[in-house]
PDB file of C-alpha atoms in Angstrom:
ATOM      1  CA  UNK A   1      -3.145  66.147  65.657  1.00 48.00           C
ATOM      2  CA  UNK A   2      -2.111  62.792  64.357  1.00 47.00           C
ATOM      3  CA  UNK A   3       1.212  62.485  66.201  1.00 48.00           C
ATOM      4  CA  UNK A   4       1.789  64.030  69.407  1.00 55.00           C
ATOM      5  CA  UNK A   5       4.348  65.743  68.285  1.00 82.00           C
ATOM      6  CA  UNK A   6       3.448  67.850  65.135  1.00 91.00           C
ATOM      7  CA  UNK A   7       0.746  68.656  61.999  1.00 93.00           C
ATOM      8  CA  UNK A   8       1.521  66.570  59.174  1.00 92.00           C
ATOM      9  CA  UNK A   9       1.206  68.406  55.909  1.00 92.00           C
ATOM     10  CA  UNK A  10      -2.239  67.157  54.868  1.00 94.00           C
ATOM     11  CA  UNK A  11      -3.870  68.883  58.117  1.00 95.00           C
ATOM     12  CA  UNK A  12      -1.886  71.990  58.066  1.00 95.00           C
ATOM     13  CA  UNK A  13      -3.683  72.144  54.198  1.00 96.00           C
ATOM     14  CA  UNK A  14      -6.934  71.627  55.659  1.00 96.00           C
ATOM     15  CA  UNK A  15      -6.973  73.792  58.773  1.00 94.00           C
ATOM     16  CA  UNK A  16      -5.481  76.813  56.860  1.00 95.00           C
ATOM     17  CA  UNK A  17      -6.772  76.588  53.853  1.00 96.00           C
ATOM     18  CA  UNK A  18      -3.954  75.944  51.085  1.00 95.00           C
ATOM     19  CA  UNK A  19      -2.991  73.806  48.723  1.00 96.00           C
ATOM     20  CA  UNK A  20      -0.255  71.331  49.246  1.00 94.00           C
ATOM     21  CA  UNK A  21       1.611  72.887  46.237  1.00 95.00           C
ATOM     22  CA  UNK A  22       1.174  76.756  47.998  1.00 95.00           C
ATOM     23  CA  UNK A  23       2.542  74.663  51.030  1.00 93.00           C
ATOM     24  CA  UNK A  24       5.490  72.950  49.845  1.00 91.00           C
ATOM     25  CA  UNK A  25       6.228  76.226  47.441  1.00 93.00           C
ATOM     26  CA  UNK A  26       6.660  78.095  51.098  1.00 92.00           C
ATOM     27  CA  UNK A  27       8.475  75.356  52.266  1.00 88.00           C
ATOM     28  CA  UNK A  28      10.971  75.022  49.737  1.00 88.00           C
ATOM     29  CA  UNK A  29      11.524  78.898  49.610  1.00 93.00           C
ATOM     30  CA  UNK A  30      12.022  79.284  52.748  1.00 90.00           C
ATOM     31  CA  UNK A  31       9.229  81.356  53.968  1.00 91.00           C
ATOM     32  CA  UNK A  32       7.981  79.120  56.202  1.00 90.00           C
ATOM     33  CA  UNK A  33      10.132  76.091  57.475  1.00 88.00           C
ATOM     34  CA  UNK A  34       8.875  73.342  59.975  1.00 89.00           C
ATOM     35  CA  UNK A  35       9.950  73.925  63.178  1.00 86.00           C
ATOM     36  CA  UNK A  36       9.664  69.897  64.706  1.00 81.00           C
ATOM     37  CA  UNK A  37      10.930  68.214  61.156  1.00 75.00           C
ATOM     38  CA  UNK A  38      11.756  69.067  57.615  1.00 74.00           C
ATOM     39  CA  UNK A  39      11.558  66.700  55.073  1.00 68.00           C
ATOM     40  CA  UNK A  40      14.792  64.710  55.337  1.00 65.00           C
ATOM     41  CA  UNK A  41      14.553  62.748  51.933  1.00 66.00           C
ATOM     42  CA  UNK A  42      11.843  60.479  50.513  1.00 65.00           C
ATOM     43  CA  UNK A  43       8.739  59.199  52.399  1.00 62.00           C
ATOM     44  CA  UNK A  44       9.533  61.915  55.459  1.00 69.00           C
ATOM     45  CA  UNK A  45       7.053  64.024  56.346  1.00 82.00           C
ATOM     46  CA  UNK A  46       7.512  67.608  57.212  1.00 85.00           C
ATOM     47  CA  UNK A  47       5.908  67.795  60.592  1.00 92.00           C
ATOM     48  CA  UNK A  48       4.437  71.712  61.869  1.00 93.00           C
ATOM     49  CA  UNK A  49       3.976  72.885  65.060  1.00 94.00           C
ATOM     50  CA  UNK A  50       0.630  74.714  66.724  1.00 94.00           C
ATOM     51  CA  UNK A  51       3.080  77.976  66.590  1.00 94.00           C
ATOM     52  CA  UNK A  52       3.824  77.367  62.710  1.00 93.00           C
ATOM     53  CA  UNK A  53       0.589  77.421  62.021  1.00 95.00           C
ATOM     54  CA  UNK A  54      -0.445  80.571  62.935  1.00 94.00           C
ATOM     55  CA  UNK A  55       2.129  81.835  61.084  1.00 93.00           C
ATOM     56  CA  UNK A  56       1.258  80.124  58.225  1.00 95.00           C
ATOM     57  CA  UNK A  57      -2.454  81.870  59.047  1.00 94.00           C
ATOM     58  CA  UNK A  58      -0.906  85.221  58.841  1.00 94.00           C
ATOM     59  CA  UNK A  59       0.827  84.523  55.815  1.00 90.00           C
ATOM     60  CA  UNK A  60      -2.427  83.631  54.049  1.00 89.00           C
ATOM     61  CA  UNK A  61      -3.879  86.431  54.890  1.00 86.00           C
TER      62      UNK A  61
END
């Protein structure tokens, strides 16, 4: 975890196994939304939590 408080977007891609672009698709769609931070404009990060990515997990699958 690089901040104590979330996943940034790079290591939610890597631990699930997506693509930024499946990611930020979900994002924007509203599938899946970050529960600690949404992107808020640019150079913000979206910022997931340990329970977000399990859903994400499920989703994949």
């Amino acid at each position: 975890m690089a901040e104590a408080e979330g996943y940034r977007v790079p290591e939610v891609c890597r631990t699930i196994g997506i693509t930024y672009r499946q990611l930020d698709y979900w994002a924007r769609t509203g599938l899946v939304t970050p529960s600690i931070r949404e992107a808020g404009g640019s150079g913000t990060q979206r910022l997931y939590s340990f329970q977000d990515l399990v859903v994400l997990k499920v989703i994949k699958k």
